[in-house]
Coordinates of C-alpha atoms in Angstrom, one line a residue:
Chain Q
X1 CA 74.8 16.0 22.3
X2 CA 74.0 13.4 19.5
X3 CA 77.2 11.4 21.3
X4 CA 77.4 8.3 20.4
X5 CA 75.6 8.4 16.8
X6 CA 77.5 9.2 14.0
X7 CA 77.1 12.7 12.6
X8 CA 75.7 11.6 9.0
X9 CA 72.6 9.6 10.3
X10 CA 71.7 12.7 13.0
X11 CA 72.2 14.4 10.0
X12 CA 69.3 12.1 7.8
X13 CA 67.5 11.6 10.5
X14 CA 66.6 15.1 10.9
X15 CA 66.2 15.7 6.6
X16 CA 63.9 12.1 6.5
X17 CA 61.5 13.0 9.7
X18 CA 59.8 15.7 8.3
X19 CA 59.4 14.1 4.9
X20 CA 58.1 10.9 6.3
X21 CA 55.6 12.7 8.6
X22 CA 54.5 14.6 5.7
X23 CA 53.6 11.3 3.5
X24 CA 51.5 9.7 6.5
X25 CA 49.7 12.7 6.9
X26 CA 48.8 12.6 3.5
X27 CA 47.8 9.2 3.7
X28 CA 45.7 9.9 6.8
X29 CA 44.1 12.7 4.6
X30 CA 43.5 10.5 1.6
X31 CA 41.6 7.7 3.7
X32 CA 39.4 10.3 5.6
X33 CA 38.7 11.6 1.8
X34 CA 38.0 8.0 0.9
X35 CA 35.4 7.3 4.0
X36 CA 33.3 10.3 2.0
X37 CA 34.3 8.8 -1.9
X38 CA 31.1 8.2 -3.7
X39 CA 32.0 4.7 -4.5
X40 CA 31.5 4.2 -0.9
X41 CA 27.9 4.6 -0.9
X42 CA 27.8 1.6 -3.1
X43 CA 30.0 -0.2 -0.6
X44 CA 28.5 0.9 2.8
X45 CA 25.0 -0.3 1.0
X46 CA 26.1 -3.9 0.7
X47 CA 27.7 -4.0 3.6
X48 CA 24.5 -2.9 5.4
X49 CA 22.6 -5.2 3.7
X50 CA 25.6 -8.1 4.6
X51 CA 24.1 -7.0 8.2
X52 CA 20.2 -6.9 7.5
X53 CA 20.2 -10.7 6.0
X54 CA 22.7 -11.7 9.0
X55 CA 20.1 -10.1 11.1
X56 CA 22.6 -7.7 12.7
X57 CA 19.3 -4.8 12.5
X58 CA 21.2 -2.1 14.6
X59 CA 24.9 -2.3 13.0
X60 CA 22.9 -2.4 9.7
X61 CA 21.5 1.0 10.2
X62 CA 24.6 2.4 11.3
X63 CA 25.9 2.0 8.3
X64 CA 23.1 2.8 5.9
X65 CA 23.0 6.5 7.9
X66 CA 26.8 6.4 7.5
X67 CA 26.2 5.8 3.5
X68 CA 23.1 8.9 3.9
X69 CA 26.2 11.2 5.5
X70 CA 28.1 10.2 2.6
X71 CA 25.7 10.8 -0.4
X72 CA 24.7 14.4 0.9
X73 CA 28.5 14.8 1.1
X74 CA 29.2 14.1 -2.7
X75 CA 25.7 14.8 -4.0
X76 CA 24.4 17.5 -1.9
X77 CA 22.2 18.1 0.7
X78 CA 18.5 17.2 -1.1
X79 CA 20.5 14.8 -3.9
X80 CA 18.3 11.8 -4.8
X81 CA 21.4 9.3 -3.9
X82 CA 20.5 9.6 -0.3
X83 CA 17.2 7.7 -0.8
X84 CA 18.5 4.0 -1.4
X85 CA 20.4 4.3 1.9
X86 CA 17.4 5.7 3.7
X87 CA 15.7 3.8 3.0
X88 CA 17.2 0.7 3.9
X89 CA 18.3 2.4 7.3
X90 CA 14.0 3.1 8.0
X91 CA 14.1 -0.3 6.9
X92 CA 16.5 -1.5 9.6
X93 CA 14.5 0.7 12.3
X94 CA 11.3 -1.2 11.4
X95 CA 12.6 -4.2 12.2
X96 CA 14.2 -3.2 15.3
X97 CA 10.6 -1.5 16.4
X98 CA 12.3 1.7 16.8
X99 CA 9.3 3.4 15.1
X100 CA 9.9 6.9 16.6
X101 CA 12.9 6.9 14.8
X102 CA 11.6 5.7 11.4
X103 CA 8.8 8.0 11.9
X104 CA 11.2 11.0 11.5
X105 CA 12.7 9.5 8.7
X106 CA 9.7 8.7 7.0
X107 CA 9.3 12.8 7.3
X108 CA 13.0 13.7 6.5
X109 CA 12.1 11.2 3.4
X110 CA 9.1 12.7 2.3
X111 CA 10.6 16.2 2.5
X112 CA 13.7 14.9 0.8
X113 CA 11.0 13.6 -1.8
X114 CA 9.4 16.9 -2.5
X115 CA 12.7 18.9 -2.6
X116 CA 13.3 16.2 -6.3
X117 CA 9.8 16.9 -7.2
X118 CA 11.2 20.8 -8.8
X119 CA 14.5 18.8 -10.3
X120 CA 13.6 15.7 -11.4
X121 CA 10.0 14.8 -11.7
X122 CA 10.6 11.0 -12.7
X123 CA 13.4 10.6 -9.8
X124 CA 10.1 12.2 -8.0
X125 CA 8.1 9.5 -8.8
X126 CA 10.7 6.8 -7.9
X127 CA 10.9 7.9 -5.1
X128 CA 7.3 8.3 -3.9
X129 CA 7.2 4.3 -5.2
X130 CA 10.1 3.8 -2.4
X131 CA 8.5 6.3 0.2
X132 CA 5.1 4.7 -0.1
X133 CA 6.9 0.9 -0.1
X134 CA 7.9 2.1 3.2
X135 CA 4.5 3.4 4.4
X136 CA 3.1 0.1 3.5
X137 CA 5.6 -1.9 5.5
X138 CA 5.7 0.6 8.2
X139 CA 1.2 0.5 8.8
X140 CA 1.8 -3.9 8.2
X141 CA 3.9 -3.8 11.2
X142 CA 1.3 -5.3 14.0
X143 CA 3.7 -4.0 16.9
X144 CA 3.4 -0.3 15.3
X145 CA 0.7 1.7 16.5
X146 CA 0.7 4.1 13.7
X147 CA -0.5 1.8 11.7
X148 CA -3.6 3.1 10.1
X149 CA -1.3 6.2 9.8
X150 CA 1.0 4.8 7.5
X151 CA -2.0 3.2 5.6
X152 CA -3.5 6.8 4.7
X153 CA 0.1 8.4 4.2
X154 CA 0.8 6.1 1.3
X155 CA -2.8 6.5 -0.1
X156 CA -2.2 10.3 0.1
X157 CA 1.6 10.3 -1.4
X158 CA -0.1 8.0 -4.7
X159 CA -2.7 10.5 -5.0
X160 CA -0.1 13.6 -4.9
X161 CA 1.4 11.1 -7.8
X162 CA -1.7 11.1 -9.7
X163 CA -1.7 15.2 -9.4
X164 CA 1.7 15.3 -10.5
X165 CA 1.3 13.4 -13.8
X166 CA -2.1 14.5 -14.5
X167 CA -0.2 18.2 -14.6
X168 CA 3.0 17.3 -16.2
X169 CA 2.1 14.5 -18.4
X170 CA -1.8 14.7 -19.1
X171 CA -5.1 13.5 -17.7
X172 CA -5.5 10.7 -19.8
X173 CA -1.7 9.6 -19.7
X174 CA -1.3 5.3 -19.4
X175 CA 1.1 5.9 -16.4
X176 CA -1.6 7.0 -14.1
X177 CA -2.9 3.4 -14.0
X178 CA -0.4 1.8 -11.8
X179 CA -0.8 4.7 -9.2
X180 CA -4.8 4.7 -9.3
X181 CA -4.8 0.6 -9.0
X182 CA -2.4 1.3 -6.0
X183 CA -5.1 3.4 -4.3
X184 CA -7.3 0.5 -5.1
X185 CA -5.6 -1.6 -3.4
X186 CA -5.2 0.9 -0.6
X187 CA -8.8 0.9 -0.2
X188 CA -9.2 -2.5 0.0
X189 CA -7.1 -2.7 2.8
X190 CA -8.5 0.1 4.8
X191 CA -11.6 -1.9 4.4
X192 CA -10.3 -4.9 5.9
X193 CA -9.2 -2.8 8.7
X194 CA -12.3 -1.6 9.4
X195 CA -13.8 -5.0 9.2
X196 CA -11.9 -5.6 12.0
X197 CA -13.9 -2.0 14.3
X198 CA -16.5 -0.8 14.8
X199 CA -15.2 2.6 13.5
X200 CA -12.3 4.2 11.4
X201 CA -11.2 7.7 12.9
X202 CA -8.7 10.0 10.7
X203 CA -7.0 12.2 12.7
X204 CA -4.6 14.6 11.3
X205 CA -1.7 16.5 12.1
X206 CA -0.5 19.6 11.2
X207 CA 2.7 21.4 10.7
X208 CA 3.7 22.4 13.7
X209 CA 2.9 18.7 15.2
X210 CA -0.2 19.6 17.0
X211 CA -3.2 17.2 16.8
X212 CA -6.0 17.8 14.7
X213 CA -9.0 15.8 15.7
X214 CA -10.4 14.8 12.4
X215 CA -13.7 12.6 12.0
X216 CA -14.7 9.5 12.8
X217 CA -17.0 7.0 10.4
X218 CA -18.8 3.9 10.9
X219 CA -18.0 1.3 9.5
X220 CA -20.7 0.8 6.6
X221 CA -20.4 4.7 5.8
X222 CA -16.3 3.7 5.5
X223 CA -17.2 0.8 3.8
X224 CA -19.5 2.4 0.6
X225 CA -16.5 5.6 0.5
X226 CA -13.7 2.7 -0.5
X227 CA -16.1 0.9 -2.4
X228 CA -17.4 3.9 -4.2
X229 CA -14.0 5.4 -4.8
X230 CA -12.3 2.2 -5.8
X231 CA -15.1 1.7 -8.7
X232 CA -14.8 5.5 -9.6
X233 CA -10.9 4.7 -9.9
X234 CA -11.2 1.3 -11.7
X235 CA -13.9 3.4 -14.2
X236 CA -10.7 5.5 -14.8
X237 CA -8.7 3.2 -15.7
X238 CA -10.7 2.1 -17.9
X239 CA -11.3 5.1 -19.9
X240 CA -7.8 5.5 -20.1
X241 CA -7.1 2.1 -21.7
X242 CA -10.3 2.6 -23.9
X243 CA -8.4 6.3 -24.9
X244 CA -4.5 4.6 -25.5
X245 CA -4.0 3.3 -28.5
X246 CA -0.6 1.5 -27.7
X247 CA -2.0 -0.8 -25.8
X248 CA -2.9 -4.1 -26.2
X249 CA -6.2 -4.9 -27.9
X250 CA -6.8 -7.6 -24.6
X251 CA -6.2 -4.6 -21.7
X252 CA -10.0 -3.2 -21.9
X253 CA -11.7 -6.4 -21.1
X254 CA -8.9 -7.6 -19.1
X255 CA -9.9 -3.8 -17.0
X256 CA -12.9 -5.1 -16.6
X257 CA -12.2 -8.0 -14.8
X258 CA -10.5 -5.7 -12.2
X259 CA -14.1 -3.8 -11.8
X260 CA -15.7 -7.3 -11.3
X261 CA -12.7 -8.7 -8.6
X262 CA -14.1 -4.8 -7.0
X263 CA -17.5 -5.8 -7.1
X264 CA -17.1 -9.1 -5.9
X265 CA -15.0 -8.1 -2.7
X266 CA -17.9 -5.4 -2.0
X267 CA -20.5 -8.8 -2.0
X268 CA -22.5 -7.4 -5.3
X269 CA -22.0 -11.1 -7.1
X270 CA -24.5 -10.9 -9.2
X271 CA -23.0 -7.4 -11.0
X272 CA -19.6 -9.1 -10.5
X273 CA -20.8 -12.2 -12.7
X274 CA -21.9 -10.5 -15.5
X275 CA -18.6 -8.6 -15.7
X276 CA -16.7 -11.3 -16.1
X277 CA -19.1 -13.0 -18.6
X278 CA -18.7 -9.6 -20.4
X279 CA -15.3 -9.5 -20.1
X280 CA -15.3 -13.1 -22.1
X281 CA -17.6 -12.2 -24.3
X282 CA -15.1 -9.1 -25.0
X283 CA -12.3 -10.9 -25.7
X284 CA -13.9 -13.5 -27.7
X285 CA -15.1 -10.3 -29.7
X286 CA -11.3 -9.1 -30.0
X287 CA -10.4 -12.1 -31.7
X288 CA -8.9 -14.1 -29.2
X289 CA -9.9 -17.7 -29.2
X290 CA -12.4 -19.7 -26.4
X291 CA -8.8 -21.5 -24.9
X292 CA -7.2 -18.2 -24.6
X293 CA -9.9 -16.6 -22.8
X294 CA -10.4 -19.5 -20.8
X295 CA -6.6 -19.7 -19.5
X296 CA -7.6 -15.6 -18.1
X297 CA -9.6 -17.5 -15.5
X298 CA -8.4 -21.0 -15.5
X299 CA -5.8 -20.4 -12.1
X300 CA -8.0 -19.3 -8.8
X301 CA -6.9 -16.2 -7.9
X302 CA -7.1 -14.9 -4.4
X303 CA -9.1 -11.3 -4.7
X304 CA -7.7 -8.8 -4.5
X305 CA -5.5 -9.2 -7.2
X306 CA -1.9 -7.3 -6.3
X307 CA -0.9 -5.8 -10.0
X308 CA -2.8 -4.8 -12.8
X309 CA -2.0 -7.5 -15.5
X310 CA -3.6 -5.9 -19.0
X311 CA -2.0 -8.5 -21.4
X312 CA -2.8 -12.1 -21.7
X313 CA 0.4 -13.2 -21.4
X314 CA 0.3 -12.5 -17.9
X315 CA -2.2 -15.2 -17.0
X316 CA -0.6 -18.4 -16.4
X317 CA -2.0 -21.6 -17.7
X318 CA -4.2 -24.1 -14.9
X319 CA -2.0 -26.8 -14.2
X320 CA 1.2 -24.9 -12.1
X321 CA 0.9 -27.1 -8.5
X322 CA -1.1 -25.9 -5.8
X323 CA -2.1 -22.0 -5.5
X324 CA 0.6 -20.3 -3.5
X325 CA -0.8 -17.5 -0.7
X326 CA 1.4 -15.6 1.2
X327 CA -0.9 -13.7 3.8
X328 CA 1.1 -10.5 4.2
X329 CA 0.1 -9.4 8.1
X330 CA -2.1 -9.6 10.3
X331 CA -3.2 -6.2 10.0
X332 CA -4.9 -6.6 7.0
X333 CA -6.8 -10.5 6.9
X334 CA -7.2 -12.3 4.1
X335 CA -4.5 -10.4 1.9
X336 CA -1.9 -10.8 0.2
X337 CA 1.1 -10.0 0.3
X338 CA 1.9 -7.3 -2.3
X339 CA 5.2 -7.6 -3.2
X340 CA 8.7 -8.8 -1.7
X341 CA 9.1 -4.7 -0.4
X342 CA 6.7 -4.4 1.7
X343 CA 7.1 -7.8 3.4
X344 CA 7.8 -7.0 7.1
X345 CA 11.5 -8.1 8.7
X346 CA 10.2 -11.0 11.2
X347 CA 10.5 -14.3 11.4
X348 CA 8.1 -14.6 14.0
X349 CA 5.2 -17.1 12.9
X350 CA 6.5 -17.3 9.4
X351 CA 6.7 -21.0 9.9
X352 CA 3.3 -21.6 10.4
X353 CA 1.8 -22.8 6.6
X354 CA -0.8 -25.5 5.8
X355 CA -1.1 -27.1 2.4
X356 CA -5.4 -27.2 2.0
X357 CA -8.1 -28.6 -0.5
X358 CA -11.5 -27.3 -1.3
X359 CA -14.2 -26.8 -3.6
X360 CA -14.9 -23.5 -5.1
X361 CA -18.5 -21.9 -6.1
X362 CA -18.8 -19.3 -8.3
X363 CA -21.6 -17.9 -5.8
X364 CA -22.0 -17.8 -2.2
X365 CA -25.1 -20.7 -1.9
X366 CA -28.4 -18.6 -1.1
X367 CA -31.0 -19.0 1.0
X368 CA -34.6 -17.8 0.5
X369 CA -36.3 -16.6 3.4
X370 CA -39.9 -16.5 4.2
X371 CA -40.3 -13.0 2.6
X372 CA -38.4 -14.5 -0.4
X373 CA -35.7 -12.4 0.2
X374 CA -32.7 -14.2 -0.6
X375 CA -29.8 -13.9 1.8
X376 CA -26.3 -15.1 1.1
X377 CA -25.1 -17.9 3.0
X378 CA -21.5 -19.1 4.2
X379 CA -18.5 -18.4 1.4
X380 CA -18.0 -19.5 -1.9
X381 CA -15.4 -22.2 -0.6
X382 CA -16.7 -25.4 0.3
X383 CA -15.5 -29.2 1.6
X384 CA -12.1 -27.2 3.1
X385 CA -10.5 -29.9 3.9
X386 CA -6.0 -29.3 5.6
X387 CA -3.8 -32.1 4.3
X388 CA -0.9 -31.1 5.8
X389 CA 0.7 -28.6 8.1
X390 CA 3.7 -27.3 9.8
X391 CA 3.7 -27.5 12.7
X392 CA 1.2 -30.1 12.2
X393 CA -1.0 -29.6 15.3
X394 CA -4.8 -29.5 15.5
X395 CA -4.6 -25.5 16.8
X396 CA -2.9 -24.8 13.1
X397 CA -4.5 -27.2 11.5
X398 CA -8.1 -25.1 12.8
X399 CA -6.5 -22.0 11.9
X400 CA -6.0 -22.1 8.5
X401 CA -9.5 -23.6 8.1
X402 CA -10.6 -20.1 9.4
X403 CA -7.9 -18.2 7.5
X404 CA -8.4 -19.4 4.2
X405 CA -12.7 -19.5 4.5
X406 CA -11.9 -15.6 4.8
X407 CA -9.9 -15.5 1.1
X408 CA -12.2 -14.6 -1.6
X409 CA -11.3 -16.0 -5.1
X410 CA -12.0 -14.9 -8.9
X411 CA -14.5 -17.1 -10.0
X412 CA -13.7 -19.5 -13.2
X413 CA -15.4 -18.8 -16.5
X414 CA -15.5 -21.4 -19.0
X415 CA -17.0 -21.1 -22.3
X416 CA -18.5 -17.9 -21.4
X417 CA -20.6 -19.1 -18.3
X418 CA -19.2 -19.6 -14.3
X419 CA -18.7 -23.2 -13.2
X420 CA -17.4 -24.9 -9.9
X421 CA -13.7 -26.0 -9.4
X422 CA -13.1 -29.0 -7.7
X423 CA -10.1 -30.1 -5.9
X424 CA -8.5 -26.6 -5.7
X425 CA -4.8 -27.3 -3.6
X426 CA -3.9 -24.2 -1.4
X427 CA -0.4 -23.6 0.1
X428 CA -1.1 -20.9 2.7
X429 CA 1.5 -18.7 4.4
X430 CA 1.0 -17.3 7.8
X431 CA 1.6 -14.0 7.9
X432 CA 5.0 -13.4 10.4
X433 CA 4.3 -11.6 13.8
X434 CA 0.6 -13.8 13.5
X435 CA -0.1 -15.2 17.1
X436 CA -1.9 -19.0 16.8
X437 CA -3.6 -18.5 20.1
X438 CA -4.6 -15.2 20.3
X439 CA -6.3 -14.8 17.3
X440 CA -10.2 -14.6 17.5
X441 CA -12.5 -16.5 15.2
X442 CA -15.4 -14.5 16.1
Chain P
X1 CA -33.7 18.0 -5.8
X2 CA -30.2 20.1 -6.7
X3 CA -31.5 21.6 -9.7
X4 CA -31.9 25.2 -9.8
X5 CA -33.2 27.8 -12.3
X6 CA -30.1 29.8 -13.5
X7 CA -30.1 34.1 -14.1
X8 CA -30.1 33.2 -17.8
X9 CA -33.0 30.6 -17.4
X10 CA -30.8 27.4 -17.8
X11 CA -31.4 24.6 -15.3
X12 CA -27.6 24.6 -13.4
X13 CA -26.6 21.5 -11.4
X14 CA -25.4 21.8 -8.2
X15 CA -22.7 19.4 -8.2
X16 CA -20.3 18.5 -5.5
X17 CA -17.4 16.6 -5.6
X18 CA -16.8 12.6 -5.5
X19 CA -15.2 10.6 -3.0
X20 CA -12.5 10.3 -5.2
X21 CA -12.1 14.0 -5.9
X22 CA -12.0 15.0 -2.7
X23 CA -9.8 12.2 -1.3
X24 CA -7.5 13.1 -4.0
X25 CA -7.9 17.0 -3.2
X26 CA -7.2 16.2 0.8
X27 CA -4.1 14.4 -0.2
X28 CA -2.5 17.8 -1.6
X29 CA -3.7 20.1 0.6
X30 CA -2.7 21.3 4.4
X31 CA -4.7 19.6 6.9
X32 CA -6.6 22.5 7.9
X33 CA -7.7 22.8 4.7
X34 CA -8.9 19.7 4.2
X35 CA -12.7 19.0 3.3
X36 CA -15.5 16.4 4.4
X37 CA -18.6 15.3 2.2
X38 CA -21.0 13.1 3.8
X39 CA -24.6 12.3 3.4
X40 CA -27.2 14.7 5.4
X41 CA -31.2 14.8 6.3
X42 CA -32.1 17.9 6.7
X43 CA -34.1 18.8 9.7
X44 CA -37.9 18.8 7.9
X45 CA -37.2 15.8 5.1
X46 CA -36.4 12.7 4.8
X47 CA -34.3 13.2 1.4
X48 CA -30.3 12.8 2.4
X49 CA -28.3 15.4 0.7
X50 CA -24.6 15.6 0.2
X51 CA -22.9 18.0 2.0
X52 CA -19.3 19.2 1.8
X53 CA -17.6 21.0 4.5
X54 CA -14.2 22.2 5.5
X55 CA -12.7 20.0 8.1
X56 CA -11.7 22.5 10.2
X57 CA -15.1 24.6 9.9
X58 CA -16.6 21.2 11.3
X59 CA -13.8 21.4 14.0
X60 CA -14.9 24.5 15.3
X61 CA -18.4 23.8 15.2
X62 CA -18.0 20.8 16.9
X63 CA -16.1 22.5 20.0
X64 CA -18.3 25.8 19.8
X65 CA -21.3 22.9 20.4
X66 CA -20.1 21.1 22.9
X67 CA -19.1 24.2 24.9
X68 CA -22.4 25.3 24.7
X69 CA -24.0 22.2 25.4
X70 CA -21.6 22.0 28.8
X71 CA -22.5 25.5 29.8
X72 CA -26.3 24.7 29.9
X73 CA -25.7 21.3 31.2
X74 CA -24.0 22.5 34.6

């Protein structure tokens, strides 16, 4: 035996084997340690989002659930560290269309969301900001057929929001605004859905995943229960402001302008009007000057607007190039999109955009019929005119005639009474996923 | 019209919820739990009155009617 060797190497050979098995074991140990190392999370995140931007949508959620496993690993089975990687993985199922998948971790989400709510009340209301990003995203996906789902799960989640800091912070707390102007918006664009039919039905579900037929309304009775809640809620804000006393001495009549964008969208002009003449006349009467109140309405703005700005710093001055309008799906017409978070993952269509001119009246003309009832007539936009678009075809070119007629702007106020603006430049966005020739302009 | 004369002679109003109210009560509570206000006319007037109902009260009504309505259809 051993014939051939010499007896000192048979020797080290047999004291070195074990050692050396004993290292790489440890150093098989320490790496599968490492793939559960919190600073992994961070890693696995960028990674994943390496993945998203290169379009790689399926290796991208692979490793945003791999970064989940880790976080509930380090931080525990309900820790709040699972929810970046979540989700960016819901985010990655979106954009595959996997929405059976997303669904359940929309739920898992929620649930995870709740289970902070005991902990952590401000993580709590992080993460319902996240949770309802992802609603948002999740009803403007046109190939989702939850849609309208989504829509009235984020509306729910910000009013659970509102309930939360009415109890834990106050009634009349300044951090209820953003939440209340989010169910605003919410509104709105449940009414532009139901512009769109006949009839809006709310079906619910229940626990144990059996179907509860809820109720179906038509479309007017829809129609005056957002208008009538999203005036109720802008009256709220309001009397908040008017009850702060940190705030800016601008916000309250700056509020106001909100409640006449409401009343505008709704078709009350008239009301909307003498809001914003009283919102002038209210800031003249703080002590601001006619130029700065001015500048509040100098820049169109496309209705409605997508934050609440209560300072006047936030109004920029006239002359900033030509109106920028990202239309955010084609769920939801005529809107914006509201921010970079809920902007859905396609690239389908989002080449489409035409550069357009026009002229815009402070009211819809009238008419005056035989019974001198006065009827509105066409929009407040007028001599639309394209001058340039990409592709530039005539089918485009006709759709973003029809797109932007639908926009409804702020109306400028100068020197305290509405005038016209002439020469208004548009840049309009197509929304992705939007179909040039199937869209009807009935 | 929802004015009534209270035990100790005060005039109590009846007084149901908002939209907003109860959109914001539905969003915290189970869905069978949920309730539905709407504008009514009673049978007899032409004054609409709001009414609030449990969802699932209306659920049941709902089926328990159309059951009915089959039975003395066939």
């Amino acid at each position: 035996m051993f014939s051939g060797f010499p007896a000192f190497f048979v020797l080290y050979l047999l004291v070195q084997c074990p050692l050396l098995y004993a290292q790489g074991s440890a150093n098989s140990t320490q790496a599968f340690l490492n793939a559960y190392d919190q600073g992994n999370i961070e890693q696995l995140v960028s990674q994943g989002l390496l993945a998203m931007e290169a379009e790689d949508f399926p290796e991208a959620e692979r490793i945003f659930l791999e970064a989940m496993q880790v976080a509930k690993v380090n931080y525990g089975l309900s820790s709040k560290e699972q929810r970046i990687p979540l989700r960016h993985a819901i985010e990655a199922q979106l954009s595959q269309g996997k929405f059976e998948q997303a669904e359940n971790h929309l739920t898992y989400f929620e649930w995870l969301n709740d289970e902070i709510y005991t902990r952590d009340f401000y993580a709590y209301l992080e993460g319902t900001e996240l949770l309802s990003e992802l609603l948002l995203k999740a009803s403007a996906d046109a190939n989702n057929p939850l849609g309208v789902r989504y829509l009235i799960a984020a509306k729910n989640l910000n009013w659970r929001a509102v309930s939360g800091i009415e109890a834990t912070l106050g009634e009349d707390n300044i951090q209820l605004t953003p939440w209340l102007y989010n169910i605003v918006l919410a509104h709105y664009y449940q009414s532009s859905l139901v512009k769109n039919s006949s009839v809006i039905s709310y079906v619910h579900r229940s626990e144990d995943d059996e179907e509860i037929n809820g109720f179906t309304l038509t479309m007017g009775e829809s129609l005056r229960i957002s208008y009538r809640i999203g005036a109720e809620l802008l009256n709220r804000i309001a009397d908040i402001y008017a009850a702060t006393e940190e705030v800016p001495a601008e916000s309250l009549a700056l509020v106001q302008i909100y409640q006449a964008d409401w009343e505008m969208l709704f078709g009350n002009e008239t009301s909307a009007l003498e809001l914003y003449t009283d919102s002038y006349n209210q800031l003249l009467a703080n002590g601001f000057g006619p130029e700065q109140a001015n500048r509040v309405f100098a820049r169109p703005t496309v209705l409605p607007a997508t934050t609440l700005a209560t300072s006047l710093e936030a109004f920029a001055d006239e002359d900033q190039g030509p109106v920028r309008f990202h239309a955010w799906t084609p769920n939801y017409p005529a809107t914006h999109l509201p921010s970079e978070e809920v902007a859905i993952n396609s690239n389908a269509g989002a080449e489409f955009m035409a550069l357009v001119k026009f002229t815009l009246h402070p009211l819809l003309p009238a008419g005056l019929m035989s019974n001198d009832r006065i009827i509105p007539l066409g929009f407040n936009v007028d001599d639309l005119e394209v001058i340039s678009a990409t592709p530039d075809n005539d089918l485009v070119r006709q759709r973003a005639l029809y797109e932007v007629s639908l926009l409804q702007f702020r109306p400028r106020i100068k020197d305290g009474a509405p005038v016209v603006i002439e020469d208004v430049r548009l840049e309009y966005l197509f929304p992705p996923q939007y179909n040039v020739l199937s869209v009807s302009t009935n | 019209m929802t004015a009534c004369l209270g035990p100790a002679g005060s005039i109590h109003q009846k007084v149901t919820p908002t939209d907003a109210e109860v959109e914001a009560y539905n969003a915290s509570v189970s869905p069978e739990e949920r309730i539905v206000c709407r504008e009514e006319v009673p049978v007899g007037s032409f004054i609409p009155r709001r009414v609030c109902r449990l969802q699932a009260h209306m659920d049941s009504t709902s089926d328990e009617i159309r059951t009915e309505l089959r039975r003395v259809l066939q």
